[in-house]
mmCIF file of C-alpha atoms in Angstrom:
data_model
loop_
_atom_site.group_PDB
_atom_site.id
_atom_site.type_symbol
_atom_site.label_atom_id
_atom_site.label_comp_id
_atom_site.label_asym_id
_atom_site.label_seq_id
_atom_site.Cartn_x
_atom_site.Cartn_y
_atom_site.Cartn_z
ATOM 1 C CA MET A 1 0.097 -0.025 -0.115
ATOM 2 C CA THR A 2 1.315 3.304 -1.098
ATOM 3 C CA GLU A 3 1.911 5.597 2.145
ATOM 4 C CA PHE A 4 -0.125 8.902 2.627
ATOM 5 C CA ALA A 5 0.022 11.926 4.911
ATOM 6 C CA PRO A 6 -3.185 11.609 6.774
ATOM 7 C CA ASP A 7 -3.757 15.372 7.449
ATOM 8 C CA THR A 8 -2.588 16.998 4.107
ATOM 9 C CA GLY A 9 -4.754 19.801 3.274
ATOM 10 C CA PHE A 10 -5.140 21.297 -0.152
ATOM 11 C CA ARG A 11 -2.217 23.838 0.198
ATOM 12 C CA LYS A 12 0.137 20.876 0.689
ATOM 13 C CA ASN A 13 -1.700 18.275 -1.570
ATOM 14 C CA ARG A 14 0.638 18.697 -4.666
ATOM 15 C CA LYS A 15 -1.240 15.785 -6.310
ATOM 16 C CA LEU A 16 -4.713 17.335 -6.107
ATOM 17 C CA LYS A 17 -3.445 20.871 -7.012
ATOM 18 C CA ASP A 18 -1.871 19.548 -10.290
ATOM 19 C CA ALA A 19 -5.015 17.794 -11.134
ATOM 20 C CA LEU A 20 -7.375 20.815 -10.419
ATOM 21 C CA LEU A 21 -5.732 24.241 -11.082
ATOM 22 C CA ARG A 22 -5.657 25.657 -14.505
ATOM 23 C CA HIS A 23 -6.086 29.354 -13.866
ATOM 24 C CA LYS A 24 -4.161 32.155 -12.020
ATOM 25 C CA ALA A 25 -4.960 32.419 -8.398
ATOM 26 C CA PHE A 26 -6.489 35.957 -8.583
ATOM 27 C CA SER A 27 -8.601 35.348 -11.523
ATOM 28 C CA LYS A 28 -12.318 34.515 -11.346
ATOM 29 C CA ASP A 29 -11.790 30.918 -12.489
ATOM 30 C CA GLY A 30 -8.783 30.591 -10.527
ATOM 31 C CA PHE A 31 -10.410 31.645 -7.214
ATOM 32 C CA SER A 32 -13.125 29.075 -7.932
ATOM 33 C CA GLU A 33 -10.783 26.321 -8.595
ATOM 34 C CA ARG A 34 -9.087 26.955 -5.278
ATOM 35 C CA LEU A 35 -12.172 27.292 -3.268
ATOM 36 C CA PHE A 36 -13.332 23.902 -4.623
ATOM 37 C CA GLY A 37 -10.035 22.546 -3.875
ATOM 38 C CA LEU A 38 -9.999 23.586 -0.336
ATOM 39 C CA LEU A 39 -13.439 21.848 0.259
ATOM 40 C CA PHE A 40 -12.414 18.825 -1.762
ATOM 41 C CA SER A 41 -9.285 18.373 0.246
ATOM 42 C CA GLY A 42 -11.336 16.927 3.197
ATOM 43 C CA LEU A 43 -13.620 13.858 3.322
ATOM 44 C CA VAL A 44 -16.104 14.263 0.319
ATOM 45 C CA TYR A 45 -17.717 11.075 -0.395
ATOM 46 C CA PRO A 46 -18.462 8.571 2.710
ATOM 47 C CA GLN A 47 -20.372 6.568 0.014
ATOM 48 C CA ILE A 48 -19.490 6.328 -3.699
ATOM 49 C CA TRP A 49 -22.135 7.732 -6.022
ATOM 50 C CA GLU A 50 -21.640 5.484 -8.965
ATOM 51 C CA ASP A 51 -23.603 2.462 -9.220
ATOM 52 C CA PRO A 52 -21.145 -0.495 -8.801
ATOM 53 C CA ASP A 53 -23.741 -3.102 -10.002
ATOM 54 C CA LEU A 54 -23.868 -1.315 -13.325
ATOM 55 C CA ASP A 55 -20.168 -1.236 -13.306
ATOM 56 C CA MET A 56 -19.885 -5.048 -12.930
ATOM 57 C CA GLN A 57 -22.569 -5.530 -15.630
ATOM 58 C CA ALA A 58 -20.564 -3.318 -18.055
ATOM 59 C CA MET A 59 -17.140 -4.886 -17.244
ATOM 60 C CA GLU A 60 -18.038 -8.508 -17.289
ATOM 61 C CA LEU A 61 -15.591 -9.276 -14.518
ATOM 62 C CA GLN A 62 -13.780 -12.513 -14.653
ATOM 63 C CA PRO A 63 -11.453 -14.056 -12.000
ATOM 64 C CA HIS A 64 -8.253 -13.399 -14.114
ATOM 65 C CA HIS A 65 -8.918 -9.627 -14.418
ATOM 66 C CA ARG A 66 -6.827 -7.032 -12.973
ATOM 67 C CA ILE A 67 -8.647 -3.743 -12.187
ATOM 68 C CA VAL A 68 -7.678 -0.261 -11.600
ATOM 69 C CA THR A 69 -10.332 2.019 -10.091
ATOM 70 C CA ILE A 70 -10.679 5.295 -8.309
ATOM 71 C CA GLY A 71 -11.419 4.788 -4.726
ATOM 72 C CA SER A 72 -13.851 7.582 -3.547
ATOM 73 C CA GLY A 73 -15.894 6.154 -0.812
ATOM 74 C CA GLY A 74 -14.722 2.591 -1.490
ATOM 75 C CA CYS A 75 -18.146 0.890 -2.048
ATOM 76 C CA ASN A 76 -17.267 0.068 -5.716
ATOM 77 C CA MET A 77 -13.918 -1.635 -5.049
ATOM 78 C CA LEU A 78 -15.597 -3.867 -2.375
ATOM 79 C CA ALA A 79 -18.463 -4.756 -4.627
ATOM 80 C CA TYR A 80 -15.893 -5.748 -7.369
ATOM 81 C CA LEU A 81 -14.291 -8.137 -4.868
ATOM 82 C CA SER A 82 -17.612 -10.122 -4.886
ATOM 83 C CA LYS A 83 -16.471 -11.410 -8.336
ATOM 84 C CA ALA A 84 -13.083 -12.478 -6.963
ATOM 85 C CA PRO A 85 -10.961 -10.657 -9.485
ATOM 86 C CA ALA A 86 -7.308 -11.331 -9.574
ATOM 87 C CA SER A 87 -6.312 -7.985 -8.304
ATOM 88 C CA ILE A 88 -7.783 -4.253 -7.557
ATOM 89 C CA ASP A 89 -5.468 -1.327 -7.437
ATOM 90 C CA VAL A 90 -7.255 1.627 -5.989
ATOM 91 C CA VAL A 91 -6.115 5.122 -6.481
ATOM 92 C CA ASP A 92 -7.128 8.495 -4.999
ATOM 93 C CA LEU A 93 -5.791 12.084 -4.579
ATOM 94 C CA ASN A 94 -7.638 12.643 -1.668
ATOM 95 C CA PRO A 95 -5.864 11.081 1.598
ATOM 96 C CA HIS A 96 -9.282 11.039 3.526
ATOM 97 C CA HIS A 97 -10.571 8.685 0.934
ATOM 98 C CA ILE A 98 -7.504 6.673 1.228
ATOM 99 C CA ALA A 99 -8.010 6.273 4.964
ATOM 100 C CA LEU A 100 -11.678 5.286 4.400
ATOM 101 C CA ASN A 101 -10.968 2.735 1.851
ATOM 102 C CA ARG A 102 -8.296 1.165 4.058
ATOM 103 C CA LEU A 103 -10.771 1.153 7.031
ATOM 104 C CA LYS A 104 -13.449 -0.532 5.103
ATOM 105 C CA LEU A 105 -11.104 -3.308 3.896
ATOM 106 C CA ALA A 106 -9.779 -3.893 7.557
ATOM 107 C CA ALA A 107 -13.360 -4.053 8.640
ATOM 108 C CA PHE A 108 -14.196 -6.799 6.337
ATOM 109 C CA LYS A 109 -11.019 -8.712 7.345
ATOM 110 C CA HIS A 110 -11.127 -8.211 11.000
ATOM 111 C CA LEU A 111 -14.584 -7.665 12.445
ATOM 112 C CA PRO A 112 -15.840 -10.989 13.649
ATOM 113 C CA ARG A 113 -19.157 -11.329 11.826
ATOM 114 C CA HIS A 114 -21.130 -9.976 9.042
ATOM 115 C CA THR A 115 -23.566 -8.369 11.539
ATOM 116 C CA ASP A 116 -20.513 -6.616 13.137
ATOM 117 C CA LEU A 117 -19.747 -5.233 9.635
ATOM 118 C CA VAL A 118 -23.200 -3.862 8.758
ATOM 119 C CA ARG A 119 -23.290 -2.215 12.177
ATOM 120 C CA PHE A 120 -20.051 -0.604 11.867
ATOM 121 C CA LEU A 121 -20.421 0.637 8.195
ATOM 122 C CA ALA A 122 -24.209 0.931 7.710
ATOM 123 C CA MET A 123 -26.188 1.554 10.924
ATOM 124 C CA PRO A 124 -26.439 4.948 12.455
ATOM 125 C CA ASN A 125 -26.298 5.626 16.175
ATOM 126 C CA GLU A 126 -24.342 2.662 17.243
ATOM 127 C CA ARG A 127 -22.283 4.065 20.022
ATOM 128 C CA SER A 128 -20.089 0.798 20.274
ATOM 129 C CA ASN A 129 -18.570 1.084 16.782
ATOM 130 C CA SER A 130 -15.640 3.182 18.018
ATOM 131 C CA GLN A 131 -15.094 0.421 20.647
ATOM 132 C CA ALA A 132 -14.979 -2.141 18.038
ATOM 133 C CA PHE A 133 -12.379 0.057 16.075
ATOM 134 C CA ASP A 134 -10.196 0.081 19.038
ATOM 135 C CA HIS A 135 -10.531 -3.626 19.827
ATOM 136 C CA PHE A 136 -10.526 -5.362 16.221
ATOM 137 C CA LEU A 137 -9.239 -2.767 13.729
ATOM 138 C CA SER A 138 -6.792 -0.124 15.108
ATOM 139 C CA PRO A 139 -4.158 -2.744 15.926
ATOM 140 C CA LYS A 140 -4.446 -4.163 12.311
ATOM 141 C CA LEU A 141 -4.236 -0.879 10.431
ATOM 142 C CA ASP A 142 -1.288 0.648 8.851
ATOM 143 C CA GLU A 143 0.272 3.360 11.104
ATOM 144 C CA ALA A 144 -0.798 6.201 8.682
ATOM 145 C CA SER A 145 -4.401 5.092 8.689
ATOM 146 C CA ARG A 146 -4.573 4.480 12.349
ATOM 147 C CA THR A 147 -3.256 7.777 13.038
ATOM 148 C CA TYR A 148 -5.924 9.401 10.886
ATOM 149 C CA TRP A 149 -8.885 7.624 12.598
ATOM 150 C CA ASN A 150 -7.377 8.346 16.058
ATOM 151 C CA GLY A 151 -6.854 11.992 15.192
ATOM 152 C CA ARG A 152 -8.974 14.611 16.477
ATOM 153 C CA LYS A 153 -11.419 16.793 14.836
ATOM 154 C CA PHE A 154 -13.594 19.433 16.877
ATOM 155 C CA GLY A 155 -12.254 17.744 19.868
ATOM 156 C CA ARG A 156 -13.449 14.129 19.090
ATOM 157 C CA ARG A 157 -11.532 11.260 17.566
ATOM 158 C CA ARG A 158 -12.477 10.847 13.862
ATOM 159 C CA VAL A 159 -13.598 7.287 14.303
ATOM 160 C CA THR A 160 -16.300 8.387 16.478
ATOM 161 C CA VAL A 161 -18.290 9.488 13.344
ATOM 162 C CA PHE A 162 -19.059 5.685 13.086
ATOM 163 C CA ASP A 163 -20.959 6.095 16.536
ATOM 164 C CA ARG A 164 -23.186 8.669 14.956
ATOM 165 C CA ASN A 165 -23.764 8.551 11.139
ATOM 166 C CA ILE A 166 -20.679 8.800 8.801
ATOM 167 C CA TYR A 167 -23.276 9.343 5.823
ATOM 168 C CA GLU A 168 -24.237 12.899 7.477
ATOM 169 C CA THR A 169 -20.639 13.857 7.183
ATOM 170 C CA GLY A 170 -18.106 14.602 4.515
ATOM 171 C CA LEU A 171 -18.716 17.288 1.931
ATOM 172 C CA LEU A 172 -21.552 15.465 0.284
ATOM 173 C CA GLY A 173 -23.295 14.576 3.418
ATOM 174 C CA ARG A 174 -23.317 17.951 4.663
ATOM 175 C CA PHE A 175 -24.616 19.243 1.142
ATOM 176 C CA ILE A 176 -27.332 16.587 1.475
ATOM 177 C CA GLY A 177 -28.304 17.966 4.982
ATOM 178 C CA ALA A 178 -28.317 21.572 3.683
ATOM 179 C CA ALA A 179 -30.641 20.467 0.961
ATOM 180 C CA HIS A 180 -33.031 18.904 3.651
ATOM 181 C CA LEU A 181 -32.926 22.231 5.652
ATOM 182 C CA LEU A 182 -33.801 24.192 2.679
ATOM 183 C CA ALA A 183 -36.662 22.034 1.771
ATOM 184 C CA ARG A 184 -38.003 22.271 5.434
ATOM 185 C CA LEU A 185 -37.844 25.951 5.406
ATOM 186 C CA HIS A 186 -40.104 25.902 2.435
ATOM 187 C CA GLY A 187 -42.515 23.215 3.991
ATOM 188 C CA VAL A 188 -41.312 20.015 2.692
ATOM 189 C CA ASP A 189 -39.980 17.056 4.527
ATOM 190 C CA LEU A 190 -37.786 15.025 2.070
ATOM 191 C CA LYS A 191 -37.764 12.034 4.301
ATOM 192 C CA GLN A 192 -41.473 11.507 3.555
ATOM 193 C CA MET A 193 -40.253 10.066 0.339
ATOM 194 C CA THR A 194 -39.368 6.775 2.183
ATOM 195 C CA LYS A 195 -42.980 6.335 3.261
ATOM 196 C CA THR A 196 -43.954 5.834 -0.468
ATOM 197 C CA ARG A 197 -45.002 2.441 -1.407
ATOM 198 C CA SER A 198 -44.960 2.482 -5.238
ATOM 199 C CA ILE A 199 -43.352 3.993 -8.235
ATOM 200 C CA ARG A 200 -46.606 5.839 -8.618
ATOM 201 C CA GLU A 201 -46.533 7.384 -5.186
ATOM 202 C CA GLN A 202 -42.928 8.293 -5.503
ATOM 203 C CA ARG A 203 -43.760 10.321 -8.536
ATOM 204 C CA GLN A 204 -46.622 12.029 -6.856
ATOM 205 C CA PHE A 205 -44.433 13.033 -3.827
ATOM 206 C CA PHE A 206 -41.766 14.318 -6.292
ATOM 207 C CA GLU A 207 -44.258 16.258 -8.453
ATOM 208 C CA GLU A 208 -46.292 17.771 -5.725
ATOM 209 C CA GLN A 209 -43.404 18.491 -2.966
ATOM 210 C CA VAL A 210 -39.926 18.288 -4.574
ATOM 211 C CA ALA A 211 -40.421 19.649 -8.135
ATOM 212 C CA PRO A 212 -41.773 22.993 -7.020
ATOM 213 C CA LEU A 213 -38.801 23.783 -4.846
ATOM 214 C CA PHE A 214 -36.685 24.099 -8.140
ATOM 215 C CA GLU A 215 -39.044 27.223 -8.788
ATOM 216 C CA LYS A 216 -38.104 29.013 -5.470
ATOM 217 C CA PRO A 217 -36.203 32.223 -6.078
ATOM 218 C CA VAL A 218 -33.577 31.172 -3.394
ATOM 219 C CA VAL A 219 -33.191 27.823 -5.198
ATOM 220 C CA ARG A 220 -32.539 29.355 -8.451
ATOM 221 C CA TRP A 221 -30.251 31.752 -6.945
ATOM 222 C CA ILE A 222 -28.047 29.018 -5.192
ATOM 223 C CA THR A 223 -27.943 26.790 -8.447
ATOM 224 C CA GLY A 224 -26.774 29.715 -10.537
ATOM 225 C CA ARG A 225 -23.437 29.757 -8.660
ATOM 226 C CA LYS A 226 -20.745 27.311 -9.086
ATOM 227 C CA SER A 227 -19.555 27.432 -5.402
ATOM 228 C CA SER A 228 -22.929 26.341 -4.327
ATOM 229 C CA LEU A 229 -22.694 22.968 -5.851
ATOM 230 C CA PHE A 230 -19.169 22.250 -4.664
ATOM 231 C CA GLY A 231 -20.919 20.327 -1.906
ATOM 232 C CA LEU A 232 -21.935 17.735 -4.520
ATOM 233 C CA GLY A 233 -18.159 17.313 -5.430
ATOM 234 C CA ILE A 234 -18.903 19.180 -8.764
ATOM 235 C CA PRO A 235 -15.815 21.150 -9.626
ATOM 236 C CA PRO A 236 -16.055 24.264 -11.856
ATOM 237 C CA GLN A 237 -15.383 22.405 -14.784
ATOM 238 C CA GLN A 238 -18.344 20.018 -14.452
ATOM 239 C CA TYR A 239 -20.620 22.934 -13.430
ATOM 240 C CA ASP A 240 -19.901 24.440 -16.892
ATOM 241 C CA GLU A 241 -20.710 21.057 -18.458
ATOM 242 C CA LEU A 242 -24.171 20.829 -16.827
ATOM 243 C CA ALA A 243 -24.965 24.605 -17.503
ATOM 244 C CA SER A 244 -24.331 23.937 -21.128
ATOM 245 C CA LEU A 245 -27.317 21.571 -21.130
ATOM 246 C CA ALA A 246 -29.767 24.398 -20.243
ATOM 247 C CA ALA A 247 -30.897 27.297 -22.552
ATOM 248 C CA ASP A 248 -30.534 29.901 -19.825
ATOM 249 C CA GLN A 249 -27.244 28.482 -18.495
ATOM 250 C CA SER A 250 -28.911 27.595 -15.189
ATOM 251 C CA ILE A 251 -28.447 24.099 -13.836
ATOM 252 C CA ALA A 252 -31.588 24.145 -11.920
ATOM 253 C CA PRO A 253 -33.557 22.281 -14.679
ATOM 254 C CA VAL A 254 -30.552 19.896 -15.004
ATOM 255 C CA LEU A 255 -30.534 19.039 -11.232
ATOM 256 C CA LYS A 256 -34.470 18.781 -11.174
ATOM 257 C CA HIS A 257 -34.184 16.234 -14.130
ATOM 258 C CA ARG A 258 -31.350 14.128 -12.362
ATOM 259 C CA LEU A 259 -33.352 14.093 -8.951
ATOM 260 C CA GLU A 260 -36.534 13.041 -10.864
ATOM 261 C CA LYS A 261 -34.679 10.049 -12.029
ATOM 262 C CA LEU A 262 -33.352 9.251 -8.634
ATOM 263 C CA ALA A 263 -36.864 9.655 -7.172
ATOM 264 C CA CYS A 264 -39.128 8.173 -9.776
ATOM 265 C CA HIS A 265 -37.388 5.670 -12.013
ATOM 266 C CA PHE A 266 -36.414 3.038 -9.415
ATOM 267 C CA PRO A 267 -38.549 1.575 -6.602
ATOM 268 C CA MET A 268 -37.336 3.011 -3.230
ATOM 269 C CA ARG A 269 -37.128 -0.652 -2.030
ATOM 270 C CA GLU A 270 -34.501 -1.370 -4.828
ATOM 271 C CA ASN A 271 -32.373 1.868 -4.536
ATOM 272 C CA TYR A 272 -29.978 2.596 -1.654
ATOM 273 C CA PHE A 273 -28.846 5.792 -3.520
ATOM 274 C CA ALA A 274 -32.438 7.209 -3.089
ATOM 275 C CA TRP A 275 -32.256 6.288 0.677
ATOM 276 C CA GLN A 276 -29.175 8.176 1.266
ATOM 277 C CA ALA A 277 -30.549 11.129 -0.576
ATOM 278 C CA PHE A 278 -34.069 11.395 1.149
ATOM 279 C CA ALA A 279 -33.609 9.556 4.406
ATOM 280 C CA ARG A 280 -29.550 10.313 5.068
ATOM 281 C CA ARG A 281 -29.224 6.611 5.943
ATOM 282 C CA TYR A 282 -29.563 3.078 4.467
ATOM 283 C CA ALA A 283 -32.725 1.186 4.713
ATOM 284 C CA SER A 284 -33.467 -1.167 7.532
ATOM 285 C CA ASP A 285 -33.988 -4.701 6.868
ATOM 286 C CA ASP A 286 -37.795 -4.578 6.048
ATOM 287 C CA GLU A 287 -37.518 -1.298 4.178
ATOM 288 C CA GLY A 288 -34.966 -1.882 1.455
ATOM 289 C CA PRO A 289 -31.557 -2.772 0.137
ATOM 290 C CA LEU A 290 -28.008 -2.266 1.496
ATOM 291 C CA PRO A 291 -25.319 -1.674 -0.873
ATOM 292 C CA THR A 292 -24.086 -4.666 -2.799
ATOM 293 C CA TYR A 293 -20.896 -4.840 -0.827
ATOM 294 C CA LEU A 294 -22.765 -5.174 2.467
ATOM 295 C CA LYS A 295 -25.400 -7.935 1.420
ATOM 296 C CA PRO A 296 -24.868 -11.080 3.289
ATOM 297 C CA GLU A 297 -24.585 -13.191 0.088
ATOM 298 C CA HIS A 298 -21.394 -11.466 -0.742
ATOM 299 C CA TYR A 299 -19.810 -11.195 2.646
ATOM 300 C CA GLU A 300 -17.552 -14.509 2.483
ATOM 301 C CA VAL A 301 -16.118 -14.048 -0.896
ATOM 302 C CA ILE A 302 -15.331 -10.416 -0.293
ATOM 303 C CA ARG A 303 -13.630 -11.224 2.991
ATOM 304 C CA ALA A 304 -11.669 -13.951 1.410
ATOM 305 C CA ASN A 305 -10.138 -11.578 -1.114
ATOM 306 C CA VAL A 306 -9.474 -8.365 0.729
ATOM 307 C CA ASP A 307 -5.888 -8.968 0.270
ATOM 308 C CA ARG A 308 -6.050 -8.774 -3.525
ATOM 309 C CA VAL A 309 -6.597 -4.901 -3.153
ATOM 310 C CA ASN A 310 -3.879 -2.413 -3.055
ATOM 311 C CA VAL A 311 -4.617 1.307 -2.142
ATOM 312 C CA HIS A 312 -2.412 4.020 -3.516
ATOM 313 C CA HIS A 313 -2.456 7.701 -2.783
ATOM 314 C CA ALA A 314 -1.602 8.540 -6.418
ATOM 315 C CA SER A 315 -3.162 9.732 -9.557
ATOM 316 C CA PHE A 316 -4.498 7.067 -12.333
ATOM 317 C CA THR A 317 -1.710 8.117 -14.569
ATOM 318 C CA GLU A 318 0.965 8.074 -11.854
ATOM 319 C CA LEU A 319 0.199 4.571 -11.014
ATOM 320 C CA LEU A 320 -0.035 3.367 -14.442
ATOM 321 C CA ALA A 321 3.331 4.867 -15.664
ATOM 322 C CA LYS A 322 5.022 2.378 -12.998
ATOM 323 C CA GLU A 323 3.256 -0.831 -14.360
ATOM 324 C CA PRO A 324 4.445 -3.047 -17.061
ATOM 325 C CA ALA A 325 2.784 -3.034 -20.492
ATOM 326 C CA ALA A 326 -0.240 -5.260 -21.069
ATOM 327 C CA SER A 327 -0.709 -5.837 -17.405
ATOM 328 C CA ARG A 328 -4.355 -4.779 -16.639
ATOM 329 C CA ASP A 329 -7.919 -5.527 -17.889
ATOM 330 C CA ARG A 330 -10.508 -3.170 -16.412
ATOM 331 C CA TYR A 331 -10.189 0.608 -15.798
ATOM 332 C CA ILE A 332 -12.747 2.597 -13.798
ATOM 333 C CA LEU A 333 -12.444 6.328 -14.056
ATOM 334 C CA LEU A 334 -15.614 7.498 -12.427
ATOM 335 C CA ASP A 335 -15.979 11.189 -13.582
ATOM 336 C CA ALA A 336 -12.513 12.207 -13.078
ATOM 337 C CA GLN A 337 -11.994 13.075 -16.752
ATOM 338 C CA ASP A 338 -14.486 15.918 -16.499
ATOM 339 C CA TRP A 339 -11.800 17.761 -14.690
ATOM 340 C CA MET A 340 -8.916 17.162 -17.083
ATOM 341 C CA THR A 341 -7.331 19.132 -19.697
ATOM 342 C CA ASP A 342 -6.590 17.758 -23.205
ATOM 343 C CA GLN A 343 -2.891 17.218 -22.115
ATOM 344 C CA GLN A 344 -4.061 15.255 -18.952
ATOM 345 C CA LEU A 345 -6.494 13.220 -21.002
ATOM 346 C CA ASN A 346 -3.981 12.204 -23.433
ATOM 347 C CA ASP A 347 -1.375 11.182 -20.840
ATOM 348 C CA LEU A 348 -3.910 9.157 -19.206
ATOM 349 C CA TRP A 349 -5.124 7.358 -22.166
ATOM 350 C CA ALA A 350 -1.532 6.671 -23.342
ATOM 351 C CA GLU A 351 -0.754 4.850 -20.024
ATOM 352 C CA ILE A 352 -4.140 3.096 -20.267
ATOM 353 C CA THR A 353 -3.324 2.118 -23.883
ATOM 354 C CA ARG A 354 0.130 0.900 -22.961
ATOM 355 C CA THR A 355 -1.019 -1.229 -19.992
ATOM 356 C CA ALA A 356 -4.136 -2.712 -21.379
ATOM 357 C CA ARG A 357 -4.390 -6.295 -22.313
ATOM 358 C CA PRO A 358 -6.134 -7.388 -25.354
ATOM 359 C CA GLY A 359 -9.949 -7.020 -24.663
ATOM 360 C CA ALA A 360 -9.467 -4.504 -21.816
ATOM 361 C CA ARG A 361 -12.356 -2.146 -21.035
ATOM 362 C CA VAL A 362 -12.438 1.369 -19.766
ATOM 363 C CA ILE A 363 -15.639 2.670 -18.130
ATOM 364 C CA PHE A 364 -16.285 6.240 -16.835
ATOM 365 C CA ARG A 365 -19.252 8.716 -16.397
ATOM 366 C CA THR A 366 -19.764 12.311 -17.333
ATOM 367 C CA ALA A 367 -21.677 15.207 -16.022
ATOM 368 C CA ALA A 368 -23.117 15.889 -19.434
ATOM 369 C CA GLU A 369 -24.236 13.308 -21.756
ATOM 370 C CA LYS A 370 -21.488 12.973 -24.306
ATOM 371 C CA SER A 371 -18.089 11.206 -23.942
ATOM 372 C CA VAL A 372 -15.504 13.682 -23.058
ATOM 373 C CA ILE A 373 -12.656 12.018 -24.829
ATOM 374 C CA GLU A 374 -14.132 12.141 -28.413
ATOM 375 C CA GLY A 375 -12.099 14.701 -30.359
ATOM 376 C CA ARG A 376 -9.694 15.266 -27.668
ATOM 377 C CA LEU A 377 -7.439 12.208 -27.829
ATOM 378 C CA SER A 378 -4.765 11.973 -30.226
ATOM 379 C CA PRO A 379 -5.769 9.557 -33.270
ATOM 380 C CA ALA A 380 -2.833 7.166 -32.462
ATOM 381 C CA VAL A 381 -4.399 6.444 -29.068
ATOM 382 C CA ARG A 382 -8.122 6.892 -30.002
ATOM 383 C CA ASP A 383 -7.902 4.603 -32.809
ATOM 384 C CA GLN A 384 -6.928 1.754 -30.495
ATOM 385 C CA TRP A 385 -10.368 1.683 -28.647
ATOM 386 C CA GLU A 386 -13.862 1.003 -29.742
ATOM 387 C CA TYR A 387 -16.875 2.763 -28.151
ATOM 388 C CA SER A 388 -19.937 0.797 -27.231
ATOM 389 C CA GLU A 389 -22.254 3.620 -27.942
ATOM 390 C CA GLU A 390 -25.774 1.808 -27.846
ATOM 391 C CA LYS A 391 -24.754 -0.097 -24.713
ATOM 392 C CA SER A 392 -23.559 3.016 -23.027
ATOM 393 C CA ARG A 393 -26.794 4.530 -23.741
ATOM 394 C CA ASP A 394 -28.781 1.624 -22.389
ATOM 395 C CA MET A 395 -26.542 1.671 -19.269
ATOM 396 C CA THR A 396 -26.980 5.255 -18.560
ATOM 397 C CA ALA A 397 -30.617 4.757 -18.133
ATOM 398 C CA LEU A 398 -30.199 1.973 -15.659
ATOM 399 C CA ASP A 399 -27.809 3.980 -13.313
ATOM 400 C CA ARG A 400 -29.549 4.125 -10.002
ATOM 401 C CA SER A 401 -27.397 6.929 -8.624
ATOM 402 C CA ALA A 402 -28.966 8.972 -11.332
ATOM 403 C CA ILE A 403 -26.664 12.019 -11.033
ATOM 404 C CA TYR A 404 -24.688 11.628 -14.111
ATOM 405 C CA GLY A 405 -25.513 12.530 -17.771
ATOM 406 C CA GLY A 406 -23.712 9.703 -19.450
ATOM 407 C CA PHE A 407 -22.134 6.233 -18.752
ATOM 408 C CA HIS A 408 -19.533 5.338 -21.229
ATOM 409 C CA ILE A 409 -17.914 1.968 -22.204
ATOM 410 C CA TYR A 410 -14.577 1.682 -24.432
ATOM 411 C CA GLY A 411 -12.954 -1.672 -25.283
ATOM 412 C CA LYS A 412 -9.578 -2.204 -26.611
ATOM 413 C CA LYS A 413 -9.310 -3.386 -30.258
ATOM 414 C CA ALA A 414 -7.745 -6.750 -31.120
#
């Protein structure tokens, strides 16, 4: 496992600065980039917001596959372990995500039972979780991760967040909390969505209670500013992509459309992303599903394969540059390319192409609908990959997280 500095902020995080900064500090765009960087340098995603079931369907994972993925909240790489691939390399520029990924892996390996795992990672207000950390996990963690979770924030050890509700924390968790507060100020309790019992009732609640919120002046004012959406993990570049979809350059209609998909296209009993958005927690046993990696039927195989994962505080390109040619099979880029310049995209895909075995696949998501690599990669690289356009379009419709405009699949040509 590549070491990381557990308390590195944006000012010292050269990897994140290199990925994000494009403009001078005192320009409007430069200020926006640096503000986002400051916010993004803390914990952002307690839960990943890409649907790993869709990923696994698109990748058709096999036991011999060697995977490289961005870590984020860690739910995806653990779900992939349910297919027992040969190896998974996890990369992330955010040291908080690195610490969370390593903790989740340790929880699978060292907590005694599946019920203990679910209690620790999924259930709110379990006051014994920090004690479980001290007894079972802390002695087994690497020094940097142990230091991180034993470190204090606002006077309390970081790990005590698992005694409360980790999904109410992080940049995204606080954003969702602010959205709930704003809705309540307008007389809407978003948690009532969890009381619906059918798609019809979900749509009725959305159209009568949620949709009108997007016409409120304060909501339109908020969504008209790039910084207001940094809490969703949307950097300035992605905001511009989203705004380009609307005639008035406001992303309020775009967000309304994405939330409508989350609220109305999948039954609440089948969509844990909707539970996190509307209830700020996972469903209990009789209410709905847990994420794939926490389902009991996958517990033993994931636990048995934890040691096949390596977590790196590095960029995708940085990691691949150190790997042999023709050594990887599957690449999961999340939405990271939306941040990238043409040069960064070409550097990344040059390394992907060099390290890809025959039949390799790359999957990624985009804020807007179109693939971000078309017309931007050098022909020498782009010509080695085939775009599965129809399948990508079908997969986009099936993504339960609902926050992205496009899901894209590329395969290495023979």
